[in-house]
Each structure stands twice: as C-alpha cells, then as structure tokens.
GROMACS .gro file of N, CA, C and O in nm:
model
  332
    1ASP      N    1   7.622  -4.681  -0.856
    1ASP     CA    2   7.437  -4.543  -0.754
    1ASP      C    3   7.481  -4.452  -0.865
    1ASP      O    4   7.568  -4.354  -0.966
    2PHE      N    5   7.350  -4.372  -0.902
    2PHE     CA    6   7.298  -4.232  -0.988
    2PHE      C    7   7.269  -4.100  -0.908
    2PHE      O    8   7.163  -4.228  -0.778
    3HIS      N    9   7.306  -3.989  -0.926
    3HIS     CA   10   7.325  -3.905  -0.861
    3HIS      C   11   7.260  -3.768  -0.915
    3HIS      O   12   7.348  -3.784  -0.996
    4ARG      N   13   7.181  -3.695  -0.901
    4ARG     CA   14   7.196  -3.624  -0.993
    4ARG      C   15   7.110  -3.441  -0.947
    4ARG      O   16   6.973  -3.422  -0.864
    5VAL      N   17   7.153  -3.359  -1.000
    5VAL     CA   18   7.138  -3.224  -0.886
    5VAL      C   19   7.064  -3.140  -0.988
    5VAL      O   20   7.240  -3.137  -1.045
    6GLU      N   21   7.003  -3.063  -1.035
    6GLU     CA   22   6.987  -2.999  -1.162
    6GLU      C   23   6.976  -2.911  -1.144
    6GLU      O   24   6.728  -2.855  -1.112
    7ARG      N   25   6.949  -2.715  -1.150
    7ARG     CA   26   6.842  -2.634  -1.122
    7ARG      C   27   6.778  -2.592  -1.282
    7ARG      O   28   6.810  -2.623  -1.379
    8LEU      N   29   6.656  -2.589  -1.205
    8LEU     CA   30   6.525  -2.548  -1.309
    8LEU      C   31   6.541  -2.403  -1.370
    8LEU      O   32   6.585  -2.331  -1.342
    9GLU      N   33   6.478  -2.347  -1.560
    9GLU     CA   34   6.536  -2.215  -1.560
    9GLU      C   35   6.478  -2.151  -1.452
    9GLU      O   36   6.488  -2.021  -1.504
   10ASP      N   37   6.344  -2.163  -1.344
   10ASP     CA   38   6.317  -2.045  -1.332
   10ASP      C   39   6.386  -2.030  -1.218
   10ASP      O   40   6.390  -1.904  -1.197
   11GLY      N   41   6.509  -2.096  -1.246
   11GLY     CA   42   6.605  -2.025  -1.141
   11GLY      C   43   6.601  -2.091  -0.960
   11GLY      O   44   6.706  -2.056  -0.904
   12HIS      N   45   6.488  -2.099  -0.966
   12HIS     CA   46   6.437  -2.127  -0.831
   12HIS      C   47   6.416  -2.287  -0.750
   12HIS      O   48   6.442  -2.305  -0.627
   13ARG      N   49   6.414  -2.342  -0.870
   13ARG     CA   50   6.374  -2.420  -0.748
   13ARG      C   51   6.431  -2.552  -0.806
   13ARG      O   52   6.529  -2.503  -0.965
   14TYR      N   53   6.529  -2.701  -0.771
   14TYR     CA   54   6.641  -2.797  -0.824
   14TYR      C   55   6.492  -2.932  -0.831
   14TYR      O   56   6.404  -2.940  -0.748
   15ALA      N   57   6.596  -3.044  -0.895
   15ALA     CA   58   6.545  -3.133  -0.959
   15ALA      C   59   6.688  -3.147  -0.906
   15ALA      O   60   6.748  -3.145  -0.910
   16ILE      N   61   6.649  -3.384  -0.799
   16ILE     CA   62   6.716  -3.436  -0.735
   16ILE      C   63   6.700  -3.502  -0.745
   16ILE      O   64   6.544  -3.553  -0.689
   17MET      N   65   6.756  -3.532  -0.813
   17MET     CA   66   6.759  -3.726  -0.759
   17MET      C   67   6.840  -3.850  -0.793
   17MET      O   68   6.956  -3.805  -0.784
   18VAL      N   69   6.794  -3.964  -0.700
   18VAL     CA   70   6.900  -4.036  -0.629
   18VAL      C   71   6.936  -4.163  -0.646
   18VAL      O   72   6.769  -4.210  -0.666
   19ALA      N   73   6.968  -4.268  -0.672
   19ALA     CA   74   6.851  -4.400  -0.736
   19ALA      C   75   6.951  -4.502  -0.765
   19ALA      O   76   7.108  -4.481  -0.757
   20ASP      N   77   6.970  -4.625  -0.736
   20ASP     CA   78   7.033  -4.731  -0.711
   20ASP      C   79   6.996  -4.863  -0.776
   20ASP      O   80   6.893  -4.851  -0.830
   21VAL      N   81   7.058  -4.907  -0.913
   21VAL     CA   82   7.063  -5.001  -0.996
   21VAL      C   83   7.106  -5.126  -0.991
   21VAL      O   84   7.165  -5.142  -0.840
   22THR      N   85   6.972  -5.279  -0.998
   22THR     CA   86   7.057  -5.458  -0.968
   22THR      C   87   7.176  -5.434  -1.020
   22THR      O   88   7.189  -5.348  -1.077
   23GLY      N   89   7.235  -5.522  -0.995
   23GLY     CA   90   7.321  -5.567  -1.020
   23GLY      C   91   7.451  -5.484  -0.939
   23GLY      O   92   7.519  -5.396  -0.816
   24HIS      N   93   7.602  -5.561  -1.031
   24HIS     CA   94   7.796  -5.511  -0.948
   24HIS      C   95   7.832  -5.518  -1.078
   24HIS      O   96   7.808  -5.548  -1.202
   25GLY      N   97   7.933  -5.416  -1.070
   25GLY     CA   98   8.064  -5.400  -1.247
   25GLY      C   99   8.036  -5.366  -1.300
   25GLY      O  100   7.968  -5.297  -1.297
   26VAL      N  101   8.017  -5.412  -1.415
   26VAL     CA  102   8.003  -5.326  -1.494
   26VAL      C  103   7.848  -5.294  -1.613
   26VAL      O  104   7.863  -5.209  -1.551
   27SER      N  105   7.819  -5.435  -1.588
   27SER     CA  106   7.645  -5.444  -1.616
   27SER      C  107   7.599  -5.251  -1.593
   27SER      O  108   7.513  -5.236  -1.639
   28ALA      N  109   7.604  -5.281  -1.401
   28ALA     CA  110   7.584  -5.208  -1.315
   28ALA      C  111   7.591  -5.077  -1.337
   28ALA      O  112   7.495  -4.944  -1.360
   29ALA      N  113   7.722  -5.037  -1.371
   29ALA     CA  114   7.735  -4.888  -1.446
   29ALA      C  115   7.742  -4.876  -1.567
   29ALA      O  116   7.678  -4.750  -1.559
   30LEU      N  117   7.649  -5.000  -1.661
   30LEU     CA  118   7.611  -4.963  -1.746
   30LEU      C  119   7.474  -4.906  -1.776
   30LEU      O  120   7.439  -4.776  -1.803
   31HIS      N  121   7.378  -4.898  -1.644
   31HIS     CA  122   7.249  -4.957  -1.686
   31HIS      C  123   7.254  -4.770  -1.564
   31HIS      O  124   7.156  -4.673  -1.620
   32CYS      N  125   7.365  -4.748  -1.520
   32CYS     CA  126   7.340  -4.622  -1.480
   32CYS      C  127   7.414  -4.502  -1.551
   32CYS      O  128   7.334  -4.399  -1.595
   33MET      N  129   7.481  -4.531  -1.627
   33MET     CA  130   7.481  -4.485  -1.786
   33MET      C  131   7.362  -4.441  -1.868
   33MET      O  132   7.310  -4.326  -1.856
   34GLN      N  133   7.314  -4.493  -1.846
   34GLN     CA  134   7.236  -4.539  -1.941
   34GLN      C  135   7.085  -4.459  -1.866
   34GLN      O  136   7.017  -4.344  -1.910
   35LEU      N  137   7.066  -4.460  -1.748
   35LEU     CA  138   6.981  -4.369  -1.607
   35LEU      C  139   7.045  -4.229  -1.637
   35LEU      O  140   6.958  -4.087  -1.654
   36CYS      N  141   7.203  -4.201  -1.725
   36CYS     CA  142   7.213  -4.061  -1.783
   36CYS      C  143   7.228  -3.986  -1.845
   36CYS      O  144   7.148  -3.888  -1.864
   37ALA      N  145   7.201  -4.094  -1.902
   37ALA     CA  146   7.083  -4.024  -2.109
   37ALA      C  147   6.945  -4.060  -2.070
   37ALA      O  148   6.906  -3.953  -2.133
   38LEU      N  149   6.881  -4.085  -1.995
   38LEU     CA  150   6.759  -4.102  -1.949
   38LEU      C  151   6.750  -3.937  -1.879
   38LEU      O  152   6.649  -3.895  -1.938
   39TRP      N  153   6.787  -3.889  -1.807
   39TRP     CA  154   6.811  -3.754  -1.760
   39TRP      C  155   6.798  -3.648  -1.852
   39TRP      O  156   6.720  -3.614  -1.856
   40VAL      N  157   6.937  -3.664  -1.940
   40VAL     CA  158   6.930  -3.604  -2.013
   40VAL      C  159   6.799  -3.598  -2.111
   40VAL      O  160   6.752  -3.463  -2.199
   41GLU      N  161   6.803  -3.678  -2.202
   41GLU     CA  162   6.655  -3.718  -2.255
   41GLU      C  163   6.511  -3.708  -2.212
   41GLU      O  164   6.369  -3.585  -2.281
   42GLY      N  165   6.504  -3.695  -2.060
   42GLY     CA  166   6.330  -3.623  -1.961
   42GLY      C  167   6.393  -3.496  -2.008
   42GLY      O  168   6.268  -3.476  -1.874
   43ARG      N  169   6.495  -3.391  -1.960
   43ARG     CA  170   6.526  -3.309  -1.905
   43ARG      C  171   6.354  -3.167  -1.927
   43ARG      O  172   6.349  -3.095  -1.907
   44SER      N  173   6.279  -3.184  -2.071
   44SER     CA  174   6.205  -3.147  -2.024
   44SER      C  175   6.095  -3.164  -1.919
   44SER      O  176   5.997  -3.033  -1.886
   45LEU      N  177   6.101  -3.237  -1.874
   45LEU     CA  178   5.941  -3.288  -1.724
   45LEU      C  179   6.024  -3.331  -1.590
   45LEU      O  180   5.960  -3.378  -1.521
   46LEU      N  181   6.145  -3.262  -1.583
   46LEU     CA  182   6.181  -3.239  -1.445
   46LEU      C  183   6.082  -3.204  -1.419
   46LEU      O  184   6.150  -3.184  -1.303
   47ASP      N  185   6.035  -3.118  -1.406
   47ASP     CA  186   5.927  -3.026  -1.349
   47ASP      C  187   5.785  -3.081  -1.315
   47ASP      O  188   5.671  -3.046  -1.290
   48GLN      N  189   5.775  -3.200  -1.363
   48GLN     CA  190   5.706  -3.288  -1.330
   48GLN      C  191   5.710  -3.479  -1.245
   48GLN      O  192   5.734  -3.524  -1.383
   49PRO      N  193   5.750  -3.326  -1.179
   49PRO     CA  194   5.772  -3.532  -1.152
   49PRO      C  195   5.758  -3.694  -1.130
   49PRO      O  196   5.845  -3.724  -1.208
   50ALA      N  197   5.567  -3.715  -1.225
   50ALA     CA  198   5.530  -3.854  -1.204
   50ALA      C  199   5.564  -3.835  -1.350
   50ALA      O  200   5.603  -3.974  -1.388
   51GLU      N  201   5.522  -3.742  -1.419
   51GLU     CA  202   5.613  -3.756  -1.568
   51GLU      C  203   5.727  -3.766  -1.601
   51GLU      O  204   5.756  -3.916  -1.695
   52PHE      N  205   5.778  -3.787  -1.524
   52PHE     CA  206   5.942  -3.750  -1.582
   52PHE      C  207   5.998  -3.930  -1.511
   52PHE      O  208   6.024  -3.957  -1.621
   53ILE      N  209   5.934  -3.955  -1.418
   53ILE     CA  210   6.031  -4.123  -1.336
   53ILE      C  211   5.925  -4.168  -1.442
   53ILE      O  212   5.990  -4.329  -1.501
   54ASN      N  213   5.780  -4.207  -1.444
   54ASN     CA  214   5.718  -4.300  -1.525
   54ASN      C  215   5.765  -4.317  -1.738
   54ASN      O  216   5.789  -4.468  -1.750
   55ALA      N  217   5.837  -4.123  -1.761
   55ALA     CA  218   5.883  -4.200  -1.905
   55ALA      C  219   5.964  -4.277  -1.881
   55ALA      O  220   6.091  -4.310  -1.916
   56MET      N  221   6.072  -4.231  -1.771
   56MET     CA  222   6.232  -4.282  -1.752
   56MET      C  223   6.168  -4.439  -1.680
   56MET      O  224   6.324  -4.507  -1.786
   57SER      N  225   6.115  -4.442  -1.652
   57SER     CA  226   6.114  -4.577  -1.602
   57SER      C  227   6.026  -4.708  -1.717
   57SER      O  228   6.092  -4.777  -1.733
   58ARG      N  229   5.962  -4.596  -1.846
   58ARG     CA  230   5.916  -4.723  -1.944
   58ARG      C  231   6.012  -4.696  -2.053
   58ARG      O  232   6.076  -4.820  -2.121
   59ARG      N  233   6.135  -4.626  -2.057
   59ARG     CA  234   6.189  -4.578  -2.176
   59ARG      C  235   6.368  -4.672  -2.152
   59ARG      O  236   6.421  -4.779  -2.188
   60LEU      N  237   6.369  -4.682  -1.941
   60LEU     CA  238   6.465  -4.799  -1.914
   60LEU      C  239   6.391  -4.887  -1.896
   60LEU      O  240   6.471  -5.079  -1.961
   61ALA      N  241   6.276  -4.952  -1.891
   61ALA     CA  242   6.204  -5.066  -1.962
   61ALA      C  243   6.234  -5.139  -2.126
   61ALA      O  244   6.304  -5.203  -2.184
   62VAL      N  245   6.255  -5.057  -2.159
   62VAL     CA  246   6.275  -5.131  -2.328
   62VAL      C  247   6.398  -5.028  -2.362
   62VAL      O  248   6.461  -5.144  -2.436
   63LEU      N  249   6.529  -5.060  -2.259
   63LEU     CA  250   6.676  -5.040  -2.329
   63LEU      C  251   6.730  -5.103  -2.264
   63LEU      O  252   6.808  -5.244  -2.285
   64THR      N  253   6.682  -5.196  -2.159
   64THR     CA  254   6.712  -5.316  -2.091
   64THR      C  255   6.658  -5.432  -2.147
   64THR      O  256   6.746  -5.536  -2.121
   65GLY      N  257   6.533  -5.452  -2.147
   65GLY     CA  258   6.410  -5.553  -2.271
   65GLY      C  259   6.509  -5.650  -2.115
   65GLY      O  260   6.492  -5.829  -2.168
   66GLN      N  261   6.482  -5.639  -1.947
   66GLN     CA  262   6.504  -5.731  -1.927
   66GLN      C  263   6.390  -5.703  -1.797
   66GLN      O  264   6.406  -5.619  -1.723
   67GLN      N  265   6.384  -5.836  -1.773
   67GLN     CA  266   6.223  -5.805  -1.669
   67GLN      C  267   6.324  -5.776  -1.507
   67GLN      O  268   6.269  -5.760  -1.405
   68ASP      N  269   6.444  -5.863  -1.464
   68ASP     CA  270   6.563  -5.855  -1.333
   68ASP      C  271   6.607  -5.740  -1.335
   68ASP      O  272   6.700  -5.745  -1.271
   69CYS      N  273   6.531  -5.670  -1.428
   69CYS     CA  274   6.654  -5.498  -1.437
   69CYS      C  275   6.540  -5.391  -1.427
   69CYS      O  276   6.465  -5.395  -1.406
   70PHE      N  277   6.662  -5.353  -1.275
   70PHE     CA  278   6.545  -5.208  -1.222
   70PHE      C  279   6.604  -5.144  -1.160
   70PHE      O  280   6.788  -5.149  -1.120
   71ALA      N  281   6.585  -5.032  -1.179
   71ALA     CA  282   6.683  -4.973  -1.099
   71ALA      C  283   6.552  -4.890  -0.941
   71ALA      O  284   6.460  -4.807  -0.973
   72THR      N  285   6.631  -4.798  -0.802
   72THR     CA  286   6.477  -4.760  -0.679
   72THR      C  287   6.560  -4.651  -0.743
   72THR      O  288   6.717  -4.608  -0.692
   73ALA      N  289   6.515  -4.546  -0.723
   73ALA     CA  290   6.462  -4.421  -0.715
   73ALA      C  291   6.369  -4.277  -0.656
   73ALA      O  292   6.318  -4.369  -0.580
   74LEU      N  293   6.417  -4.218  -0.566
   74LEU     CA  294   6.401  -4.136  -0.556
   74LEU      C  295   6.400  -3.935  -0.622
   74LEU      O  296   6.535  -3.913  -0.695
   75TYR      N  297   6.289  -3.894  -0.658
   75TYR     CA  298   6.332  -3.786  -0.719
   75TYR      C  299   6.267  -3.647  -0.621
   75TYR      O  300   6.170  -3.694  -0.544
   76ILE      N  301   6.293  -3.549  -0.650
   76ILE     CA  302   6.220  -3.444  -0.538
   76ILE      C  303   6.257  -3.352  -0.655
   76ILE      O  304   6.380  -3.316  -0.749
   77LEU      N  305   6.103  -3.272  -0.608
   77LEU     CA  306   6.088  -3.103  -0.687
   77LEU      C  307   6.116  -3.070  -0.583
   77LEU      O  308   6.010  -3.008  -0.511
   78LEU      N  309   6.255  -2.942  -0.599
   78LEU     CA  310   6.274  -2.870  -0.453
   78LEU      C  311   6.261  -2.708  -0.491
   78LEU      O  312   6.332  -2.633  -0.589
   79ASP      N  313   6.154  -2.669  -0.407
   79ASP     CA  314   6.119  -2.564  -0.402
   79ASP      C  315   6.226  -2.453  -0.383
   79ASP      O  316   6.177  -2.464  -0.201
   80ALA      N  317   6.360  -2.392  -0.361
   80ALA     CA  318   6.443  -2.303  -0.302
   80ALA      C  319   6.344  -2.200  -0.165
   80ALA      O  320   6.388  -2.146  -0.140
   81ARG      N  321   6.253  -2.155  -0.281
   81ARG     CA  322   6.169  -2.043  -0.195
   81ARG      C  323   6.144  -2.042  -0.053
   81ARG      O  324   6.139  -2.037   0.045
   82ASP      N  325   6.034  -2.189  -0.080
   82ASP     CA  326   5.941  -2.220  -0.016
   82ASP      C  327   6.037  -2.325   0.085
   82ASP      O  328   5.968  -2.395   0.224
   83GLY      N  329   6.120  -2.394   0.112
   83GLY     CA  330   6.245  -2.515   0.090
   83GLY      C  331   6.141  -2.622   0.075
   83GLY      O  332   6.139  -2.704   0.051
   0.00000   0.00000   0.00000
C-alpha cells in the first residue's frame, strides 16, 4: 500500500493519494517504491489531478512493462479553506 499527503506551495491546498498495488511481498513493495518515485517525479502536476494521475499511470506502465501489474488509487486535491 502507498499513501502520501503533501501541502502545496500555496499553503492551503493538500495533495492526498492512497493506492494499493497488485501482488504481495517483494514485488508489491517494489511497485510501491516506484509509486513513491513517480510522486516525486510528477510533483509539478500535483495541483492538476487528472494530469498527475494520467502521467503517473503512463510512467508506471512503462516502468513495469507488465500488463498484469496495476495500482488502484484515490487522489484528492483538498482546499483546506473551503473543505
């Protein structure tokens, strides 16, 4: 499982992601590590949820090279001023 919460530069919005990768053991742990690296790589897109998730999905497909490997994710862009 992968989860991340990051406050954006404007100070009032938060990018939140919870994901579950397929598999168990070492292979699942490696895929979670890849998600973490992709989060860092795509940080400039955190304020654009659709673009961020699409970019992450494309990169994960290239990195894994496996059709049977995937992650299910929930991504939230929360504005703490508005709730």
